[in-house]
């Protein structure tokens, strides 16, 4: 009996507390609230927690004086003469409906100024629509679906290169290999997880391949979280394409590489989208098996000389989460920095002014490859670029474009039996 | 005695509807879009579970397949708006009818199966539908359908700046479905359903065509579930297979009903009333910590309720009422010992 | 033709693992009529035990499966004592709801404690080793795991069919009241069955990290397939579960290869529907 009373009292009080707390306004100080919305639980939790830590790192640098970091706003404390950023974290669990609900809550109840998120393109879409309808700014770091910036939204900004740019770059690499190394690569196979992310990447990959005149001979979607990838790899092996485009996240990437090893098959060249390929932890665990794969990379610790300012920031980040930045998470930090810079430059928190400022200027962004960020209509960062890297001896070596490359491509991939 | 009980229940029911009608006028709710969101979800989930309750609770056929019907309704509305650029209503109607047809087609062979075999078969059907929709080009496969900006109002059943119309939409859905079930519960059909649940052979011996009863219950249930699906997609402006057509969604139907009390009229409402605020507010409180604390607590509370009273919240309430009754009797008796 | 045999063998090897996961579930389900939704999460925790033993003190999965098995045995007993025992009094579905809650707790506990990182054991004894039969490649980790699976399934089957304990379990499964009248402590039997179910899945979990990355979500699909195996084989029938698991592994691989990989689970679930349409009680059901 007591039990029922206890339960009902607990539920009633929590409900009451929340209605009250939600309604109450935050004590007015010189703060700017920013919401983060990432998948902190569910199958993308790993990437989400890294992205969240990246935003925290950026805010740490902006709010406090960090003279050791050579990035904008690091030396001073706060913004607009003393405004501090306060973060409100939310979790969308990888579900679009929760992303929408949480975005609404962050804006309406928490009263955040803007949201940084959401990693999954499928979640970024509804969440950014919420912002657009309220005419508030939405900063997107690393969602890669090209469609996001083709919607003509006014208040949406995205830092990372899209899978479209990556696909075109992949084809450029193949052409370059054919031209300079006589590689004679003709056929392409695509393996991707059958989700919004994978499907988009694969569609863009097919388009780019068709444009460049390569033949896509095999197209293998698979269900993420698979127990085995035998038939996927067997299908690839049977068609034996020269080049494989891969869009496999996390655990599936490991499984895929391992299965290829068991089947003793490799394409001549393997190019990966923003996926498990970039995760330094996975690379370390796969050890030698991870080598000679290639992929688009926005950032890797080996890029230190190219992006010298990252190291100091990365130190703060590593204290939080224990791994160095990867291409995805660093874009979320960039998003935070760019927003802060825009607010500082606009000198106001008015959404339209900040938006116009964001569009009007080319931003100095030491955390981005190329060091610059500038937005074109639709909110895409036109300066976004990634390099093609190849894993050699467990390190991400830059191989393309040639003017920034440090190492030669090892081509074709060394077969498993000779490793 | 029975008459009196029904009257009492009727009164409770009308009072409930009036209270729900007035909810948006509570200043706390009117000012807070998240509270509105929670209320909308409660009504929606209660409606979904009530639809499931017809076949799962009253008729005793545990179906994990309802997300298929939910999804077909959702895709009906989504396709109408996104692909054909018209109002969702024709899509909703076609989707619901289609859901009914699909329900009959897939249930007819499955009703040969008993108990868990049936449950797992519906499991399998959800997975099959999920994978097929994931690669079905015409409905955009894994990419899903995203709503364009359309004119707000009842014709499109879309509102951007306010949630109050959604609340009333959900309330209409809720009232309709609950009224239907209330009607069925006291109707001949309802007794047939329960007869089939208790003992199919005996029911058939008394002349009930159990297959027909089960099929019509399933068809009705699917029809109503697909309406809920359409509402869900109109509310979220997006539909993709994992959102509407997956085991996780199917579990919601079952969870809410069992938690509240399967085969009872108010069970689904009670289940939703407990489960949804729990789910939403634990996420608000601890979700941002990013360590799954909210979901752990959520799971823990489900386990706790089930361990304490396996019959669900309805069971807890009955237990409480019985306790009060016995206490009254005890206190009414003169003290003997002293 | 080599391709066909290669794909088929891969499928059978996967099927063996499914069999081990499913046999534990089959026991629980057959004896107690409880759908254990947390079964996949048991597997996940078993994998974590093996992973941490390997990572921290360099135990090979070939040894640490014992620890995983014991761990999951205890986990099963605990689950029964604390949760299932109370739910058995209520309607049949309440145990399902409770185990669903449990699966949420376990999954997020793993997320909370071990972070969502994908963890893979490297440098194990079997890592990357292969044998060849003709042109057909047999990866050692999978092969050894399959052999283990087969042995464990046979031991369980033997225990059920040939020992006094097994007879008691069978009696309890057939008629609980009658078994009690015969002097069988059904409570103890239930406890033991839940433990044994955990043991099976724990052994499977202990062996898997040698070729499968561990993360909090890893159990989901295994659990689902185990459900299908058990239902397809017929509840409570361990040979049925074994046969069904092998069939599912085979069909998954062949269907994935000859139709399209994206349809492989469609084929698996379709096969289940087909089987129960023909035999409504599963392959070996009574």
PDB file of C-alpha atoms in Angstrom, chain B residues 30-255:
ATOM      1  CA  UNK B  30      -0.608  27.129 -22.217  1.00  0.00           C
ATOM      2  CA  UNK B  31       2.744  28.776 -21.626  1.00  0.00           C
ATOM      3  CA  UNK B  32       4.863  25.708 -22.022  1.00  0.00           C
ATOM      4  CA  UNK B  33       5.129  24.003 -25.367  1.00  0.00           C
ATOM      5  CA  UNK B  34       6.960  21.045 -23.887  1.00  0.00           C
ATOM      6  CA  UNK B  35       4.167  20.299 -21.444  1.00  0.00           C
ATOM      7  CA  UNK B  36       1.798  20.483 -24.392  1.00  0.00           C
ATOM      8  CA  UNK B  37       4.049  18.055 -26.212  1.00  0.00           C
ATOM      9  CA  UNK B  38       3.879  15.646 -23.296  1.00  0.00           C
ATOM     10  CA  UNK B  39       0.093  15.859 -23.168  1.00  0.00           C
ATOM     11  CA  UNK B  40      -0.180  15.269 -26.908  1.00  0.00           C
ATOM     12  CA  UNK B  41       2.062  12.235 -26.628  1.00  0.00           C
ATOM     13  CA  UNK B  42       0.019  10.889 -23.722  1.00  0.00           C
ATOM     14  CA  UNK B  43      -3.172  11.105 -25.747  1.00  0.00           C
ATOM     15  CA  UNK B  44      -1.530   9.682 -28.859  1.00  0.00           C
ATOM     16  CA  UNK B  45       0.085   6.767 -27.041  1.00  0.00           C
ATOM     17  CA  UNK B  46      -3.093   6.070 -25.134  1.00  0.00           C
ATOM     18  CA  UNK B  47      -4.979   5.950 -28.433  1.00  0.00           C
ATOM     19  CA  UNK B  48      -2.389   3.699 -30.044  1.00  0.00           C
ATOM     20  CA  UNK B  49      -2.447   1.317 -27.140  1.00  0.00           C
ATOM     21  CA  UNK B  50      -6.211   1.319 -26.986  1.00  0.00           C
ATOM     22  CA  UNK B  51      -6.273   0.306 -30.638  1.00  0.00           C
ATOM     23  CA  UNK B  52      -3.893  -2.523 -29.776  1.00  0.00           C
ATOM     24  CA  UNK B  53      -5.969  -3.373 -26.723  1.00  0.00           C
ATOM     25  CA  UNK B  54      -8.871  -4.463 -28.941  1.00  0.00           C
ATOM     26  CA  UNK B  55      -6.925  -7.362 -30.380  1.00  0.00           C
ATOM     27  CA  UNK B  56      -4.170  -7.757 -27.784  1.00  0.00           C
ATOM     28  CA  UNK B  57      -6.083  -7.132 -24.586  1.00  0.00           C
ATOM     29  CA  UNK B  58      -9.700  -8.073 -25.174  1.00  0.00           C
ATOM     30  CA  UNK B  59      -9.083 -10.779 -27.737  1.00  0.00           C
ATOM     31  CA  UNK B  60      -5.820 -12.021 -26.220  1.00  0.00           C
ATOM     32  CA  UNK B  61      -3.857 -12.180 -29.487  1.00  0.00           C
ATOM     33  CA  UNK B  62      -0.512 -10.608 -28.645  1.00  0.00           C
ATOM     34  CA  UNK B  63       0.515  -8.856 -31.820  1.00  0.00           C
ATOM     35  CA  UNK B  64       3.915  -7.270 -32.200  1.00  0.00           C
ATOM     36  CA  UNK B  65       2.915  -6.280 -35.697  1.00  0.00           C
ATOM     37  CA  UNK B  66       1.032  -3.087 -35.079  1.00  0.00           C
ATOM     38  CA  UNK B  67       3.836  -0.844 -36.193  1.00  0.00           C
ATOM     39  CA  UNK B  68       3.158  -2.145 -39.707  1.00  0.00           C
ATOM     40  CA  UNK B  69      -0.355  -0.662 -39.620  1.00  0.00           C
ATOM     41  CA  UNK B  70       0.884   2.414 -37.801  1.00  0.00           C
ATOM     42  CA  UNK B  71       3.498   2.815 -40.513  1.00  0.00           C
ATOM     43  CA  UNK B  72       1.091   2.315 -43.391  1.00  0.00           C
ATOM     44  CA  UNK B  73      -1.122   5.069 -42.004  1.00  0.00           C
ATOM     45  CA  UNK B  74       1.921   7.281 -41.542  1.00  0.00           C
ATOM     46  CA  UNK B  75       3.121   6.634 -45.067  1.00  0.00           C
ATOM     47  CA  UNK B  76      -0.386   7.277 -46.405  1.00  0.00           C
ATOM     48  CA  UNK B  77      -0.346  10.792 -45.006  1.00  0.00           C
ATOM     49  CA  UNK B  78       3.325  11.300 -45.835  1.00  0.00           C
ATOM     50  CA  UNK B  79       2.990  10.230 -49.446  1.00  0.00           C
ATOM     51  CA  UNK B  80      -0.057  12.444 -49.969  1.00  0.00           C
ATOM     52  CA  UNK B  81       1.760  15.509 -48.683  1.00  0.00           C
ATOM     53  CA  UNK B  82       5.286  14.908 -49.949  1.00  0.00           C
ATOM     54  CA  UNK B  83       4.865  13.020 -53.209  1.00  0.00           C
ATOM     55  CA  UNK B  84       1.484  14.244 -54.405  1.00  0.00           C
ATOM     56  CA  UNK B  85       1.502  17.648 -52.755  1.00  0.00           C
ATOM     57  CA  UNK B  86      -2.103  17.477 -51.615  1.00  0.00           C
ATOM     58  CA  UNK B  87      -3.781  17.511 -48.222  1.00  0.00           C
ATOM     59  CA  UNK B  88      -3.051  14.451 -46.123  1.00  0.00           C
ATOM     60  CA  UNK B  89      -6.713  13.476 -45.683  1.00  0.00           C
ATOM     61  CA  UNK B  90      -7.155  11.275 -48.754  1.00  0.00           C
ATOM     62  CA  UNK B  91      -3.814   9.678 -47.914  1.00  0.00           C
ATOM     63  CA  UNK B  92      -4.954   9.018 -44.366  1.00  0.00           C
ATOM     64  CA  UNK B  93      -8.186   7.387 -45.532  1.00  0.00           C
ATOM     65  CA  UNK B  94      -6.470   5.289 -48.191  1.00  0.00           C
ATOM     66  CA  UNK B  95      -3.685   4.391 -45.770  1.00  0.00           C
ATOM     67  CA  UNK B  96      -6.138   3.285 -43.116  1.00  0.00           C
ATOM     68  CA  UNK B  97      -8.150   1.180 -45.515  1.00  0.00           C
ATOM     69  CA  UNK B  98      -4.950  -0.298 -46.846  1.00  0.00           C
ATOM     70  CA  UNK B  99      -3.820  -1.060 -43.309  1.00  0.00           C
ATOM     71  CA  UNK B 100      -7.086  -2.886 -42.772  1.00  0.00           C
ATOM     72  CA  UNK B 101      -6.593  -4.961 -45.894  1.00  0.00           C
ATOM     73  CA  UNK B 102      -2.986  -5.732 -45.000  1.00  0.00           C
ATOM     74  CA  UNK B 103      -4.068  -6.641 -41.487  1.00  0.00           C
ATOM     75  CA  UNK B 104      -6.606  -9.141 -42.769  1.00  0.00           C
ATOM     76  CA  UNK B 105      -4.236 -10.570 -45.347  1.00  0.00           C
ATOM     77  CA  UNK B 106      -1.375 -11.164 -42.966  1.00  0.00           C
ATOM     78  CA  UNK B 107      -3.471 -12.134 -39.975  1.00  0.00           C
ATOM     79  CA  UNK B 108      -5.560 -14.730 -41.729  1.00  0.00           C
ATOM     80  CA  UNK B 109      -2.718 -17.249 -42.064  1.00  0.00           C
ATOM     81  CA  UNK B 110      -1.149 -16.166 -38.764  1.00  0.00           C
ATOM     82  CA  UNK B 111      -4.282 -16.828 -36.731  1.00  0.00           C
ATOM     83  CA  UNK B 112      -3.673 -20.500 -37.284  1.00  0.00           C
ATOM     84  CA  UNK B 113      -0.777 -20.072 -34.887  1.00  0.00           C
ATOM     85  CA  UNK B 114      -1.182 -20.116 -31.165  1.00  0.00           C
ATOM     86  CA  UNK B 115       0.381 -18.063 -28.399  1.00  0.00           C
ATOM     87  CA  UNK B 116       4.039 -17.261 -28.824  1.00  0.00           C
ATOM     88  CA  UNK B 117       4.173 -18.673 -32.333  1.00  0.00           C
ATOM     89  CA  UNK B 118       1.720 -15.983 -33.317  1.00  0.00           C
ATOM     90  CA  UNK B 119       3.663 -13.296 -31.453  1.00  0.00           C
ATOM     91  CA  UNK B 120       6.929 -14.227 -33.167  1.00  0.00           C
ATOM     92  CA  UNK B 121       5.198 -14.400 -36.537  1.00  0.00           C
ATOM     93  CA  UNK B 122       4.045 -10.799 -36.138  1.00  0.00           C
ATOM     94  CA  UNK B 123       7.601  -9.965 -35.080  1.00  0.00           C
ATOM     95  CA  UNK B 124       8.847 -11.407 -38.339  1.00  0.00           C
ATOM     96  CA  UNK B 125       6.249  -9.513 -40.353  1.00  0.00           C
ATOM     97  CA  UNK B 126       7.383  -6.199 -38.887  1.00  0.00           C
ATOM     98  CA  UNK B 127      10.992  -6.952 -39.762  1.00  0.00           C
ATOM     99  CA  UNK B 128      10.037  -7.922 -43.302  1.00  0.00           C
ATOM    100  CA  UNK B 129       7.962  -4.790 -43.831  1.00  0.00           C
ATOM    101  CA  UNK B 130      10.716  -2.665 -42.326  1.00  0.00           C
ATOM    102  CA  UNK B 131      13.371  -3.990 -44.702  1.00  0.00           C
ATOM    103  CA  UNK B 132      11.079  -3.756 -47.696  1.00  0.00           C
ATOM    104  CA  UNK B 133      10.172  -0.158 -46.974  1.00  0.00           C
ATOM    105  CA  UNK B 134      13.857   0.582 -46.448  1.00  0.00           C
ATOM    106  CA  UNK B 135      14.555  -0.250 -50.094  1.00  0.00           C
ATOM    107  CA  UNK B 136      11.241   0.718 -51.667  1.00  0.00           C
ATOM    108  CA  UNK B 137      12.211   3.472 -54.029  1.00  0.00           C
ATOM    109  CA  UNK B 138       8.696   4.873 -54.516  1.00  0.00           C
ATOM    110  CA  UNK B 139       8.345   5.780 -50.830  1.00  0.00           C
ATOM    111  CA  UNK B 140      11.934   7.090 -50.697  1.00  0.00           C
ATOM    112  CA  UNK B 141      13.346   4.020 -48.941  1.00  0.00           C
ATOM    113  CA  UNK B 142      15.772   4.711 -46.150  1.00  0.00           C
ATOM    114  CA  UNK B 143      15.861   8.427 -46.941  1.00  0.00           C
ATOM    115  CA  UNK B 144      12.371   8.923 -45.613  1.00  0.00           C
ATOM    116  CA  UNK B 145       9.834  11.586 -46.544  1.00  0.00           C
ATOM    117  CA  UNK B 146      10.412  15.115 -45.294  1.00  0.00           C
ATOM    118  CA  UNK B 147       7.514  17.518 -45.263  1.00  0.00           C
ATOM    119  CA  UNK B 148       7.895  20.712 -47.254  1.00  0.00           C
ATOM    120  CA  UNK B 149       6.583  23.927 -45.738  1.00  0.00           C
ATOM    121  CA  UNK B 150       2.831  23.873 -46.328  1.00  0.00           C
ATOM    122  CA  UNK B 151      -0.022  26.143 -45.360  1.00  0.00           C
ATOM    123  CA  UNK B 152      -1.041  25.609 -41.772  1.00  0.00           C
ATOM    124  CA  UNK B 153      -4.564  24.761 -40.743  1.00  0.00           C
ATOM    125  CA  UNK B 154      -6.983  21.869 -40.568  1.00  0.00           C
ATOM    126  CA  UNK B 155      -6.939  21.190 -44.324  1.00  0.00           C
ATOM    127  CA  UNK B 156      -3.299  20.246 -44.164  1.00  0.00           C
ATOM    128  CA  UNK B 157      -3.416  19.278 -40.502  1.00  0.00           C
ATOM    129  CA  UNK B 158      -0.154  21.094 -39.964  1.00  0.00           C
ATOM    130  CA  UNK B 159       0.707  23.835 -37.513  1.00  0.00           C
ATOM    131  CA  UNK B 160       4.126  25.278 -36.935  1.00  0.00           C
ATOM    132  CA  UNK B 161       3.840  27.836 -34.207  1.00  0.00           C
ATOM    133  CA  UNK B 162       1.286  26.314 -31.914  1.00  0.00           C
ATOM    134  CA  UNK B 163       0.580  22.858 -30.591  1.00  0.00           C
ATOM    135  CA  UNK B 164      -2.924  23.453 -29.302  1.00  0.00           C
ATOM    136  CA  UNK B 165      -4.674  22.259 -32.498  1.00  0.00           C
ATOM    137  CA  UNK B 166      -2.551  19.122 -32.339  1.00  0.00           C
ATOM    138  CA  UNK B 167      -3.723  18.637 -28.811  1.00  0.00           C
ATOM    139  CA  UNK B 168      -7.346  18.816 -29.870  1.00  0.00           C
ATOM    140  CA  UNK B 169      -6.627  16.594 -32.846  1.00  0.00           C
ATOM    141  CA  UNK B 170      -5.137  14.031 -30.492  1.00  0.00           C
ATOM    142  CA  UNK B 171      -8.093  14.462 -28.160  1.00  0.00           C
ATOM    143  CA  UNK B 172     -10.529  13.750 -30.992  1.00  0.00           C
ATOM    144  CA  UNK B 173      -8.524  10.654 -31.879  1.00  0.00           C
ATOM    145  CA  UNK B 174      -8.435   9.622 -28.248  1.00  0.00           C
ATOM    146  CA  UNK B 175     -12.140  10.160 -27.644  1.00  0.00           C
ATOM    147  CA  UNK B 176     -13.105   8.340 -30.829  1.00  0.00           C
ATOM    148  CA  UNK B 177     -10.980   5.302 -30.152  1.00  0.00           C
ATOM    149  CA  UNK B 178     -11.900   5.097 -26.486  1.00  0.00           C
ATOM    150  CA  UNK B 179     -15.581   5.489 -27.290  1.00  0.00           C
ATOM    151  CA  UNK B 180     -15.401   2.733 -29.854  1.00  0.00           C
ATOM    152  CA  UNK B 181     -13.761   0.424 -27.357  1.00  0.00           C
ATOM    153  CA  UNK B 182     -16.232   1.433 -24.665  1.00  0.00           C
ATOM    154  CA  UNK B 183     -19.045   0.594 -27.034  1.00  0.00           C
ATOM    155  CA  UNK B 184     -17.486  -2.710 -27.987  1.00  0.00           C
ATOM    156  CA  UNK B 185     -16.804  -3.632 -24.391  1.00  0.00           C
ATOM    157  CA  UNK B 186     -20.532  -3.783 -23.591  1.00  0.00           C
ATOM    158  CA  UNK B 187     -21.601  -4.982 -26.976  1.00  0.00           C
ATOM    159  CA  UNK B 188     -22.087  -8.577 -28.062  1.00  0.00           C
ATOM    160  CA  UNK B 189     -18.880  -8.289 -30.075  1.00  0.00           C
ATOM    161  CA  UNK B 190     -16.937  -7.496 -26.928  1.00  0.00           C
ATOM    162  CA  UNK B 191     -18.220 -10.596 -25.190  1.00  0.00           C
ATOM    163  CA  UNK B 192     -17.261 -12.677 -28.207  1.00  0.00           C
ATOM    164  CA  UNK B 193     -13.771 -11.220 -28.068  1.00  0.00           C
ATOM    165  CA  UNK B 194     -13.357 -12.113 -24.448  1.00  0.00           C
ATOM    166  CA  UNK B 195     -14.829 -15.535 -25.005  1.00  0.00           C
ATOM    167  CA  UNK B 196     -12.219 -16.195 -27.683  1.00  0.00           C
ATOM    168  CA  UNK B 197      -9.484 -14.963 -25.375  1.00  0.00           C
ATOM    169  CA  UNK B 198     -10.557 -17.133 -22.457  1.00  0.00           C
ATOM    170  CA  UNK B 199     -11.016 -20.324 -24.418  1.00  0.00           C
ATOM    171  CA  UNK B 200     -11.166 -20.505 -28.160  1.00  0.00           C
ATOM    172  CA  UNK B 201     -12.442 -24.081 -28.326  1.00  0.00           C
ATOM    173  CA  UNK B 202     -15.302 -23.452 -25.925  1.00  0.00           C
ATOM    174  CA  UNK B 203     -16.172 -20.254 -27.721  1.00  0.00           C
ATOM    175  CA  UNK B 204     -16.367 -22.090 -30.995  1.00  0.00           C
ATOM    176  CA  UNK B 205     -18.481 -24.792 -29.375  1.00  0.00           C
ATOM    177  CA  UNK B 206     -21.038 -22.144 -28.444  1.00  0.00           C
ATOM    178  CA  UNK B 207     -21.272 -21.142 -32.068  1.00  0.00           C
ATOM    179  CA  UNK B 208     -18.849 -18.234 -32.270  1.00  0.00           C
ATOM    180  CA  UNK B 209     -16.876 -18.058 -35.502  1.00  0.00           C
ATOM    181  CA  UNK B 210     -13.577 -17.338 -33.824  1.00  0.00           C
ATOM    182  CA  UNK B 211     -11.612 -16.671 -37.012  1.00  0.00           C
ATOM    183  CA  UNK B 212     -14.152 -14.088 -38.112  1.00  0.00           C
ATOM    184  CA  UNK B 213     -14.142 -12.453 -34.691  1.00  0.00           C
ATOM    185  CA  UNK B 214     -10.372 -12.306 -34.553  1.00  0.00           C
ATOM    186  CA  UNK B 215     -10.086 -11.002 -38.092  1.00  0.00           C
ATOM    187  CA  UNK B 216     -12.616  -8.247 -37.586  1.00  0.00           C
ATOM    188  CA  UNK B 217     -10.984  -7.259 -34.305  1.00  0.00           C
ATOM    189  CA  UNK B 218      -7.635  -7.139 -36.059  1.00  0.00           C
ATOM    190  CA  UNK B 219      -9.022  -5.115 -38.947  1.00  0.00           C
ATOM    191  CA  UNK B 220     -10.615  -2.585 -36.618  1.00  0.00           C
ATOM    192  CA  UNK B 221      -7.477  -2.413 -34.525  1.00  0.00           C
ATOM    193  CA  UNK B 222      -5.285  -1.868 -37.588  1.00  0.00           C
ATOM    194  CA  UNK B 223      -7.636   0.767 -38.967  1.00  0.00           C
ATOM    195  CA  UNK B 224      -7.470   2.780 -35.757  1.00  0.00           C
ATOM    196  CA  UNK B 225      -3.724   2.254 -35.344  1.00  0.00           C
ATOM    197  CA  UNK B 226      -3.076   3.623 -38.798  1.00  0.00           C
ATOM    198  CA  UNK B 227      -4.959   6.807 -37.921  1.00  0.00           C
ATOM    199  CA  UNK B 228      -2.578   7.227 -35.017  1.00  0.00           C
ATOM    200  CA  UNK B 229       0.314   6.718 -37.434  1.00  0.00           C
ATOM    201  CA  UNK B 230      -1.018   9.460 -39.674  1.00  0.00           C
ATOM    202  CA  UNK B 231      -1.288  11.778 -36.695  1.00  0.00           C
ATOM    203  CA  UNK B 232       2.260  10.935 -35.655  1.00  0.00           C
ATOM    204  CA  UNK B 233       3.710  11.872 -39.030  1.00  0.00           C
ATOM    205  CA  UNK B 234       1.629  15.051 -39.278  1.00  0.00           C
ATOM    206  CA  UNK B 235       3.018  16.000 -35.909  1.00  0.00           C
ATOM    207  CA  UNK B 236       6.653  15.247 -36.721  1.00  0.00           C
ATOM    208  CA  UNK B 237       6.762  16.321 -40.397  1.00  0.00           C
ATOM    209  CA  UNK B 238       8.867  13.347 -41.278  1.00  0.00           C
ATOM    210  CA  UNK B 239       8.463   9.670 -41.839  1.00  0.00           C
ATOM    211  CA  UNK B 240      11.068   6.975 -42.361  1.00  0.00           C
ATOM    212  CA  UNK B 241      10.870   3.237 -41.697  1.00  0.00           C
ATOM    213  CA  UNK B 242      12.712   3.089 -38.341  1.00  0.00           C
ATOM    214  CA  UNK B 243      10.523   5.904 -37.006  1.00  0.00           C
ATOM    215  CA  UNK B 244       7.181   4.255 -37.660  1.00  0.00           C
ATOM    216  CA  UNK B 245       7.709   0.689 -38.768  1.00  0.00           C
ATOM    217  CA  UNK B 246      10.056  -1.068 -36.404  1.00  0.00           C
ATOM    218  CA  UNK B 247       9.969  -3.400 -33.451  1.00  0.00           C
ATOM    219  CA  UNK B 248      10.681  -0.486 -31.166  1.00  0.00           C
ATOM    220  CA  UNK B 249       7.445   1.164 -32.238  1.00  0.00           C
ATOM    221  CA  UNK B 250       5.586  -2.117 -31.932  1.00  0.00           C
ATOM    222  CA  UNK B 251       6.874  -2.454 -28.403  1.00  0.00           C
ATOM    223  CA  UNK B 252       5.291   0.875 -27.491  1.00  0.00           C
ATOM    224  CA  UNK B 253       1.817  -0.466 -28.245  1.00  0.00           C
ATOM    225  CA  UNK B 254       2.393  -3.516 -26.096  1.00  0.00           C
ATOM    226  CA  UNK B 255       4.319  -1.805 -23.295  1.00  0.00           C
TER     227      UNK B 255
END
